[in-house]
Amino acid sequence: MGSGSSSLPPPPSTLPLIIEEFFIVVYEDPLVKKVRTPKKIADYLDGKEPAKVYLRAADCGPRLWTVEVLFDGQGRMYLDKGWEKFAIAHGVDGFVHFKYEGDDVLTVKVFDGTMCRSRKFRLNTPELPPRAELPPVLTGTSGLANFAAVTQCSSKKRNKAPVDEIEEEFEQTRPSKLTARQQSSQRQKTPAVRGKNIHVSMKNMQYPEYKEIHDLNPYLTPRNNRVTDKRFHNKTQEEIFYEVYVPFKKGVALQHAIDTGKMAASRYFAEAYAMCGEFGLYPIMELTKDYDVGLIHQFYATVHFDSDEAKTFRWMSHDKLLESNLAKFGSALGYPRLPGVDENGWRCHDSSFSQPREVLEPLYIKGWGIPGKSADLLPTWDIMLRVYRETIGPKGGNLDELHLYEVDLMANSFAKKGTGEKLDVMDYIYNEMWSCVMEKKLPSFAPYIMKLIEDTWIDSCQTSLIHSIPLNITMHDVKVLRTKRHNSPIEDVPPMDEKPPSWASKLARRMRQIFCLTAAVNHRQYQQHAEAKKSRVRQKSIMRALAVEVSPPGSEENITPEAEWVSQHGVPLPPDGLEIESPPHTPPYPGAPSDLPPGWANADPWGV
């Protein structure tokens, strides 16, 4: 038999540590290609199926046998490819006892039909799997990093080696530490493993599949006991928590309470402050509540919105299942709900689509601003946008743009100003919460959700939240809105729909530069033409004075007028009907013709 070899632990574990021992009874031919494991093990491994296990016969040394695991999709698990070779080598005939040792290693004891321990080991074992079928180099963090590079030991050549002897053995050796690039390359080269489900990250899951998960109420079924983290009802919630919300660098969308006293004392905020009172925003502006980012992430990862009229929703806080509805949520924030649908104020989410940005045109300083941008709003509406973003419409992304129902919020505020109707604050918050969940946005409304959790916790557990669980508090500060300087309006600005598009002004400027350049080129070419004729006349005069024979007079005596010469030999000018306005000009240099195109002196032929 080949030279002895050392063995290192196999790749990182995928089997659980709860079920430690089981046995299989082989009723038929012991040399079958695959055997079925107990159904309890297949049920327990549902959703986290291993690709392969490593068998080690008890009292037969450290040698490992790689056996692939097969799941047939009907709740049955089999030891597949590799089992037949193990059975032949160890004389499996009757009962086989398995004990889980960790790291996907199963120690095997074989008993014969008399229930006695069998320690057979046949040297005429079939060939081991080729090198390509052995476990590839794996890297991980589950206790054993950068493990299981499998190499084949070279065996010495022997003369007339016995038939019943294994010519080669395989051993596992610890590789040198791989760089990040090598690890990435290794993962790309690793082929798909049989029997292993492909996991799609919740962060990368498409909207229809992700929404379908949230449409199902997980709390209609008992809690999944396989989830070791008591903060979650099932494995899906745990994956959403760690894959969607924990990676957010900002944690939650930053919000502040607003110092309404400073607003009331300033003439700059007078109109906006009155509008906030008209829309009923004072309670939400003045509410302050410190919060725990972890609890907010857990809320968004576990919340389920019911489709009932009361708008009930359930979620997990720490290890408790809590339940509330929109009316209780509104009472916690100072907005008790009225029974009628339309009695709570005007709403923005009644339509399935938000309004176009062009509806915001009246909100901008005259002659400034682009609809949909946050810059150059009229002072009152600039203040209202800042109030909304600190309260019911927080943003964690691009603050220079107005997106989706933020457009409706500003447009409806403009339309409802002076009517005395209040804004349905809770309806807006509820719909934006739903959007955060379904579209995997940065969690919003952290102070308000923390207030809801505390009130619901007291009603459910009869004790305060802060005395029940440890909290990592983030302060919800009060903000004083600053006074900003704004641009002055520009008079005599045509309406937005009559303004030429931006590309038209750029094109006109470019064409003006080209036309001015063309006129300058034509003028200088004509100057060279005229100077050439004058030089020819001088040369002939000098030759006659020296009594040198001179050719008969030619065209040099007659210099063609510039306009005629340009029309025949110069670059064509724009048509007469094309008018380009530009300020009065002066000749760019002494002797320049006075009929150059307007703006020639100010033109930069090479500018943009």
XYZ file of C-alpha atoms in Angstrom:
608
model
C 0.000 0.000 0.000
C 1.207 3.536 -0.693
C 3.069 5.690 1.790
C 1.167 7.088 4.779
C -0.357 10.556 4.523
C -1.469 13.239 6.954
C -5.025 14.610 6.842
C -6.325 18.047 7.659
C -9.954 18.892 8.473
C -12.222 19.112 5.411
C -13.853 22.259 4.020
C -16.063 24.523 6.232
C -19.186 22.998 7.645
C -22.631 23.109 6.138
C -24.265 20.331 8.219
C -25.961 21.225 11.541
C -24.611 20.114 14.899
C -27.965 19.130 16.380
C -28.464 15.678 14.818
C -25.277 13.828 15.748
C -25.968 10.128 15.054
C -28.132 7.984 12.802
C -27.941 4.606 11.091
C -28.968 3.034 7.815
C -30.100 -0.534 7.229
C -29.002 -1.958 3.878
C -31.640 -4.554 3.044
C -30.678 -5.244 -0.530
C -27.375 -5.514 -2.388
C -24.823 -3.615 -0.243
C -23.022 -2.479 -3.372
C -25.837 -0.244 -4.573
C -24.668 3.058 -6.006
C -26.642 5.197 -3.532
C -28.452 4.801 -0.210
C -31.232 6.800 1.369
C -30.821 8.558 4.722
C -33.582 8.887 7.344
C -36.345 11.306 6.396
C -35.866 13.333 9.573
C -32.416 14.380 8.400
C -33.704 15.350 4.950
C -36.460 17.430 6.563
C -34.023 19.120 8.912
C -31.626 20.051 6.093
C -34.390 21.509 3.926
C -33.113 24.854 2.638
C -29.455 24.295 3.618
C -28.571 21.126 1.748
C -24.868 20.220 1.722
C -23.206 19.374 -1.568
C -21.093 16.539 -0.196
C -19.917 14.860 3.019
C -16.690 13.126 4.000
C -16.852 9.590 5.404
C -14.185 8.185 7.719
C -14.312 4.574 8.834
C -13.834 4.197 12.591
C -10.452 2.766 13.617
C -9.213 2.836 9.995
C -6.970 5.864 10.104
C -7.541 9.454 8.997
C -8.448 8.719 5.407
C -11.524 10.576 4.131
C -13.930 9.396 1.447
C -15.774 12.063 -0.512
C -19.453 11.207 -1.065
C -21.838 13.505 -2.923
C -25.284 14.233 -1.479
C -28.365 14.092 -3.686
C -31.796 15.592 -2.957
C -34.601 14.428 -5.246
C -36.894 17.412 -4.582
C -39.497 15.202 -2.812
C -38.016 15.310 0.683
C -35.615 12.416 0.217
C -31.832 12.584 0.692
C -29.323 10.091 -0.690
C -25.621 9.383 -0.315
C -24.795 9.227 -4.003
C -21.565 9.260 -5.966
C -18.701 7.862 -3.886
C -20.829 5.672 -1.609
C -20.351 2.514 -3.704
C -16.560 2.757 -3.437
C -16.762 3.220 0.318
C -19.133 0.255 0.659
C -16.832 -2.024 -1.351
C -13.767 -0.987 0.637
C -15.360 -1.589 4.043
C -17.566 -4.589 3.323
C -20.875 -2.867 4.058
C -23.449 -5.624 4.645
C -26.344 -4.940 6.982
C -26.262 -1.979 9.361
C -24.247 1.230 9.028
C -23.917 3.680 11.932
C -23.051 7.345 11.255
C -21.807 9.891 13.786
C -21.335 13.536 12.881
C -17.922 14.854 13.958
C -18.218 18.411 12.590
C -16.961 20.040 9.387
C -19.111 17.681 7.242
C -17.190 14.608 8.501
C -19.170 11.470 9.360
C -17.470 8.642 11.256
C -18.869 5.311 10.059
C -19.180 1.987 11.921
C -20.247 -1.084 9.956
C -22.226 -3.970 11.530
C -23.011 -7.253 9.811
C -26.295 -9.174 9.776
C -25.598 -10.641 13.238
C -25.487 -7.122 14.699
C -21.765 -7.485 15.362
C -19.144 -4.883 14.535
C -17.404 -5.508 11.219
C -13.909 -4.113 10.584
C -13.283 -5.374 7.107
C -11.111 -3.283 4.832
C -10.397 -4.521 1.347
C -7.158 -3.557 -0.239
C -8.502 -4.150 -3.717
C -10.523 -0.964 -3.452
C -11.486 0.597 -6.769
C -9.544 3.646 -7.880
C -10.163 6.815 -5.890
C -11.871 9.675 -7.689
C -9.569 11.544 -10.073
C -7.943 14.768 -8.886
C -10.533 16.987 -10.597
C -13.366 15.425 -8.534
C -11.751 16.119 -5.175
C -12.834 19.179 -3.130
C -11.461 22.407 -4.623
C -9.646 25.055 -2.620
C -12.197 26.787 -0.417
C -11.950 29.970 1.592
C -14.317 30.949 4.318
C -14.765 32.395 7.759
C -16.735 29.608 9.507
C -13.896 28.599 11.813
C -11.502 27.204 9.210
C -10.134 29.724 6.712
C -8.413 28.901 3.435
C -8.808 25.153 3.824
C -8.743 21.935 1.800
C -6.439 22.341 -1.128
C -6.297 18.768 -2.334
C -3.168 17.468 -3.958
C -2.167 14.080 -5.168
C 0.989 12.611 -3.626
C 3.409 11.152 -6.092
C 3.996 7.440 -5.535
C 7.242 5.667 -6.127
C 7.376 3.357 -9.068
C 7.540 -0.255 -8.160
C 8.419 -3.294 -10.174
C 5.516 -5.671 -10.515
C 3.275 -3.985 -8.017
C 0.601 -6.288 -6.533
C -2.857 -6.095 -8.012
C -4.498 -5.821 -4.589
C -2.553 -2.707 -3.660
C -3.591 0.903 -4.078
C -0.997 2.591 -6.238
C -1.686 6.167 -5.182
C -3.070 8.025 -2.182
C -4.378 11.506 -1.765
C -3.718 13.858 1.063
C -5.023 17.286 2.048
C -2.460 20.018 2.588
C -2.875 23.560 3.862
C -2.238 26.064 1.057
C -0.479 29.366 1.481
C -2.782 32.310 2.203
C -4.521 33.543 -0.939
C -4.835 37.172 -1.876
C -8.255 38.765 -2.391
C -7.784 38.630 -6.178
C -6.849 34.934 -6.052
C -9.846 34.174 -3.870
C -12.164 35.984 -6.310
C -10.618 34.130 -9.255
C -10.971 30.805 -7.438
C -14.660 31.430 -6.723
C -15.290 32.214 -10.392
C -13.539 29.052 -11.526
C -15.291 26.789 -9.025
C -17.970 24.854 -10.975
C -21.558 24.469 -9.841
C -21.781 21.770 -7.173
C -24.347 19.045 -7.519
C -27.016 19.047 -4.865
C -26.431 22.642 -3.737
C -29.119 25.268 -4.207
C -28.085 28.606 -5.714
C -28.766 31.360 -3.174
C -30.056 34.665 -4.545
C -29.241 37.569 -2.271
C -32.246 39.515 -1.014
C -30.428 42.690 -2.038
C -30.216 41.481 -5.661
C -33.669 39.897 -5.852
C -35.974 41.436 -8.454
C -39.020 43.454 -7.381
C -41.760 40.909 -8.344
C -40.133 38.077 -6.370
C -39.296 40.346 -3.444
C -42.843 41.731 -3.295
C -44.281 38.215 -3.468
C -42.292 37.323 -0.346
C -43.732 40.313 1.541
C -47.277 39.663 0.335
C -47.296 36.372 2.272
C -48.074 36.735 5.968
C -45.302 34.847 7.805
C -47.103 35.122 11.138
C -49.904 32.748 10.100
C -47.509 29.836 10.674
C -45.576 28.925 13.842
C -42.092 30.315 14.289
C -39.330 28.397 12.519
C -37.290 26.728 15.264
C -34.297 26.367 12.956
C -33.749 30.133 13.149
C -31.364 30.536 16.066
C -31.770 34.329 16.209
C -34.909 34.968 18.248
C -35.384 38.388 16.645
C -36.793 36.776 13.494
C -39.825 34.625 12.775
C -38.269 32.793 9.828
C -35.041 32.523 7.855
C -36.223 34.947 5.154
C -36.545 37.799 7.639
C -33.045 37.133 8.926
C -31.637 37.233 5.394
C -33.461 40.499 4.623
C -32.103 42.048 7.808
C -28.462 41.173 7.113
C -28.459 41.461 3.315
C -30.673 44.518 2.740
C -30.673 46.828 5.767
C -27.478 46.200 7.727
C -25.231 47.138 4.739
C -26.670 50.687 4.586
C -23.793 52.960 5.602
C -26.108 55.723 6.817
C -28.253 53.287 8.801
C -31.439 55.326 8.429
C -32.543 58.520 6.709
C -31.499 61.406 8.942
C -34.342 63.523 10.366
C -34.634 66.392 12.841
C -37.359 67.998 14.852
C -37.848 71.665 13.923
C -37.660 74.650 16.258
C -41.053 76.183 15.509
C -40.436 79.027 17.947
C -37.608 80.380 15.818
C -39.776 80.092 12.726
C -42.646 82.004 14.347
C -40.329 84.844 15.412
C -38.854 85.471 11.942
C -40.510 87.389 9.104
C -38.562 85.254 6.640
C -40.511 82.135 7.733
C -43.867 83.853 8.308
C -45.719 82.576 5.228
C -44.280 79.059 5.424
C -44.980 78.856 9.172
C -48.610 79.801 8.604
C -48.883 77.192 5.869
C -47.483 74.500 8.204
C -50.225 75.373 10.673
C -52.870 75.249 7.945
C -51.739 71.766 6.852
C -51.507 70.481 10.456
C -47.756 69.898 10.531
C -46.969 71.359 13.968
C -47.226 68.038 15.948
C -44.884 66.148 13.607
C -42.468 69.102 13.431
C -42.172 69.337 17.223
C -42.026 65.585 18.002
C -38.626 64.373 19.260
C -37.769 60.735 19.892
C -34.352 59.100 20.147
C -34.143 55.739 18.409
C -32.187 52.490 18.076
C -31.048 51.847 14.486
C -31.018 48.070 15.051
C -34.668 48.069 16.092
C -35.572 50.160 13.049
C -33.790 47.704 10.742
C -35.550 44.802 12.484
C -38.903 46.548 11.998
C -38.391 46.963 8.239
C -37.034 43.409 7.862
C -39.968 41.768 9.661
C -42.991 44.026 9.101
C -46.000 42.689 7.227
C -48.762 45.015 6.045
C -52.267 43.539 6.051
C -54.771 44.531 3.370
C -57.613 45.219 5.816
C -59.401 48.543 6.139
C -57.696 49.355 9.447
C -54.267 48.971 7.766
C -52.950 46.566 10.376
C -49.265 45.655 10.394
C -47.180 43.232 12.478
C -43.467 43.098 13.149
C -40.811 41.715 15.465
C -39.117 43.893 18.105
C -36.319 42.063 19.906
C -37.962 38.642 20.493
C -41.576 39.877 20.676
C -44.228 39.843 17.972
C -46.046 43.181 18.052
C -49.149 44.399 16.238
C -50.599 47.837 15.533
C -52.595 49.713 12.917
C -52.684 53.125 11.292
C -55.070 54.582 13.886
C -52.806 53.615 16.817
C -49.763 54.817 14.931
C -51.463 58.165 14.295
C -52.449 58.514 17.962
C -48.825 57.930 18.990
C -47.683 60.780 16.732
C -50.497 63.173 17.635
C -52.746 62.511 14.618
C -55.861 60.578 15.721
C -57.710 59.088 12.776
C -61.242 60.126 11.943
C -63.735 57.479 10.718
C -64.356 58.962 7.265
C -61.955 58.327 4.424
C -61.801 61.970 3.329
C -62.074 63.519 6.808
C -58.371 63.153 7.566
C -57.197 65.586 4.878
C -55.888 65.610 1.337
C -53.619 62.798 0.164
C -50.848 62.377 -2.401
C -50.834 58.612 -3.052
C -54.331 58.173 -4.485
C -52.905 57.803 -7.993
C -50.677 54.921 -9.044
C -48.265 57.358 -10.688
C -46.795 60.617 -9.503
C -47.375 63.852 -11.405
C -44.859 65.169 -13.967
C -42.300 67.658 -12.713
C -43.629 70.420 -14.955
C -46.476 71.022 -12.474
C -43.886 72.586 -10.154
C -43.112 75.511 -12.506
C -45.079 78.145 -10.474
C -42.980 77.336 -7.391
C -39.717 78.685 -8.844
C -38.217 82.156 -8.882
C -39.049 83.898 -12.146
C -36.294 83.360 -14.665
C -34.534 80.765 -12.495
C -34.770 77.089 -11.715
C -35.681 73.898 -13.518
C -38.843 71.989 -12.535
C -37.887 68.941 -10.518
C -34.747 70.546 -9.032
C -34.532 71.723 -5.430
C -32.542 74.862 -6.313
C -34.082 78.297 -7.012
C -37.466 77.600 -5.436
C -39.360 80.620 -4.179
C -38.408 81.312 -0.530
C -41.695 80.025 0.885
C -41.567 76.790 -1.077
C -37.890 76.289 -0.369
C -38.765 76.408 3.329
C -41.679 73.992 2.862
C -39.432 71.523 1.047
C -36.958 71.652 3.923
C -39.775 71.118 6.447
C -41.131 68.135 4.530
C -37.692 66.513 4.222
C -37.149 66.777 7.962
C -40.557 65.287 8.809
C -42.785 63.266 6.477
C -40.554 63.091 3.384
C -36.976 62.296 4.484
C -34.409 61.450 1.828
C -31.089 59.675 2.012
C -30.048 60.014 -1.605
C -29.875 62.866 -4.112
C -31.086 66.013 -2.360
C -30.872 68.099 -5.551
C -33.862 66.347 -7.145
C -37.546 66.002 -6.340
C -38.671 62.447 -7.028
C -41.944 60.541 -7.282
C -44.592 61.576 -4.728
C -42.411 64.368 -3.384
C -43.514 66.173 -6.562
C -47.170 65.531 -5.673
C -46.584 66.720 -2.128
C -45.220 70.078 -3.285
C -47.753 70.497 -6.115
C -50.731 69.637 -3.890
C -49.440 71.981 -1.200
C -49.437 74.782 -3.776
C -52.964 73.889 -4.891
C -54.361 73.525 -1.328
C -52.760 76.670 0.072
C -55.416 78.960 1.536
C -58.211 76.364 1.416
C -57.961 75.456 5.123
C -57.729 71.715 4.343
C -55.216 69.683 6.316
C -52.720 67.194 4.930
C -53.316 63.504 5.755
C -49.924 63.096 7.414
C -50.397 59.452 8.462
C -51.508 58.324 5.015
C -48.354 59.835 3.510
C -46.093 58.219 6.148
C -47.812 54.833 5.790
C -47.404 54.758 2.010
C -43.790 55.868 2.184
C -43.072 53.130 4.760
C -44.589 50.570 2.416
C -42.438 51.910 -0.423
C -39.288 51.633 1.737
C -40.059 47.982 2.430
C -40.955 46.899 -1.087
C -38.290 48.903 -2.910
C -35.487 48.236 -0.376
C -34.891 51.933 0.254
C -32.942 53.471 3.110
C -35.187 53.106 6.199
C -37.097 56.292 7.009
C -39.175 57.657 9.915
C -36.862 56.189 12.569
C -38.077 58.515 15.389
C -41.738 57.869 14.605
C -41.314 54.092 14.352
C -39.400 54.094 17.642
C -42.313 55.945 19.252
C -44.701 53.311 17.859
C -42.519 50.432 19.123
C -42.296 51.879 22.634
C -46.046 52.475 22.932
C -46.921 49.046 21.525
C -44.328 47.363 23.763
C -45.894 48.929 26.854
C -49.384 47.786 25.810
C -48.144 44.258 25.078
C -45.578 43.632 27.829
C -46.788 46.048 30.541
C -43.268 47.406 30.898
C -41.159 50.049 29.204
C -38.876 49.111 26.346
C -35.791 50.763 27.809
C -36.077 48.586 30.957
C -36.574 45.395 28.938
C -33.764 45.295 26.397
C -30.406 47.062 25.912
C -30.606 49.913 23.403
C -28.012 51.682 21.274
C -29.541 55.153 21.191
C -29.170 57.665 18.351
C -30.196 61.223 19.198
C -33.100 62.869 17.410
C -31.976 66.484 17.527
C -33.894 69.733 17.115
C -32.900 71.818 14.102
C -33.137 75.552 13.545
C -33.857 76.250 9.889
C -31.407 78.778 8.508
C -32.249 81.877 6.514
C -31.063 81.539 2.926
C -30.236 84.078 0.253
C -32.216 83.714 -2.974
C -31.782 84.968 -6.515
C -33.728 88.000 -7.667
C -36.450 87.385 -10.264
C -35.719 88.248 -13.880
C -38.403 90.367 -15.534
C -39.732 89.925 -19.071
C -38.999 86.217 -19.099
C -41.179 84.320 -21.570
C -43.351 81.560 -20.176
C -41.711 78.201 -19.757
C -43.487 76.679 -22.763
C -42.321 79.554 -25.046
C -38.671 79.404 -24.079
C -36.445 77.844 -26.701
C -34.823 74.614 -25.631
C -31.289 74.779 -24.291
C -29.851 73.110 -27.379
C -31.267 75.900 -29.583
C -29.302 78.632 -27.799
C -26.142 76.523 -27.911
C -26.639 75.925 -31.626
C -27.237 79.622 -32.298
C -24.076 80.533 -30.406
C -22.075 77.974 -32.308
C -23.472 79.074 -35.665
C -22.730 82.708 -34.845
C -19.127 81.782 -34.132
C -18.872 79.826 -37.381
C -20.363 82.668 -39.451
C -18.049 85.233 -37.857
C -15.079 82.991 -38.511
C -16.175 82.544 -42.133
C -16.405 86.320 -42.680
C -12.959 86.843 -41.158
C -11.413 84.144 -43.343
C -12.992 85.580 -46.496
C -11.792 89.099 -45.636
C -8.187 88.004 -45.066
C -8.143 85.926 -48.218
C -9.301 88.963 -50.192
C -6.597 91.101 -48.552
C -3.955 88.622 -49.696
C -5.455 88.626 -53.194
C -5.366 92.439 -53.382
C -1.806 92.638 -51.993
C -0.624 90.082 -54.551
C -1.942 92.236 -57.411
C -0.400 95.417 -55.975
C 2.931 93.650 -55.572
C 2.792 92.544 -59.197
C 2.233 96.165 -60.322
C 5.273 97.342 -58.276
C 7.472 94.629 -59.741
C 6.619 95.658 -63.288
C 7.322 99.324 -62.493
C 10.798 98.438 -61.187
C 11.536 96.255 -64.232
C 10.599 99.063 -66.647
C 12.873 101.477 -64.767
C 15.762 99.025 -65.261
C 14.973 98.648 -68.985
C 13.954 95.041 -68.503
C 11.409 93.546 -70.837
C 8.004 93.397 -69.172
C 5.029 91.275 -70.109
C 1.894 93.012 -71.362
C -0.425 94.445 -68.700
C -2.772 91.870 -67.141
C -5.516 91.705 -64.518
C -3.287 93.186 -61.833
C -4.334 96.650 -62.959
C -7.931 95.922 -61.980
C -8.607 94.820 -58.352
C -12.001 93.171 -57.992
C -14.250 94.645 -55.295
C -14.269 92.567 -52.095
C -17.966 91.627 -52.121
C -17.732 90.385 -55.714
C -14.509 88.456 -55.058
C -15.943 86.797 -51.903
C -19.070 85.771 -53.766
C -16.915 84.079 -56.443
C -13.983 82.677 -54.456
C -14.752 82.907 -50.725
C -16.517 80.548 -48.326
C -20.324 80.932 -48.702
C -21.963 83.125 -46.086
C -25.319 82.320 -44.402
C -28.497 83.273 -46.240
C -29.736 86.798 -45.915
C -32.901 85.675 -44.127
C -30.968 84.326 -41.131
C -30.836 86.994 -38.448
C -28.604 86.673 -35.427
C -28.908 89.426 -32.867
C -25.779 90.586 -31.085
C -24.612 93.795 -29.429
C -23.104 96.700 -31.386
C -19.516 96.176 -32.424
C -16.397 98.049 -33.420
C -13.901 97.050 -36.113
C -11.573 94.425 -34.638
C -8.466 96.017 -36.164
C -7.559 99.123 -38.163
C -8.651 98.853 -41.766
C -11.212 96.151 -41.172
C -14.346 96.542 -43.330
C -17.349 97.984 -41.600
C -19.728 95.373 -43.006
C -18.409 92.436 -40.952
C -21.181 90.409 -39.298
C -22.356 91.749 -35.924
C -20.588 90.239 -32.958
C -17.428 89.388 -34.943
C -15.174 91.199 -32.485
C -16.667 89.309 -29.512
C -16.643 85.915 -31.187
C -14.289 83.212 -30.014
C -13.989 80.824 -32.977
C -12.443 78.124 -30.803
C -14.722 78.495 -27.780
C -17.781 76.531 -26.911
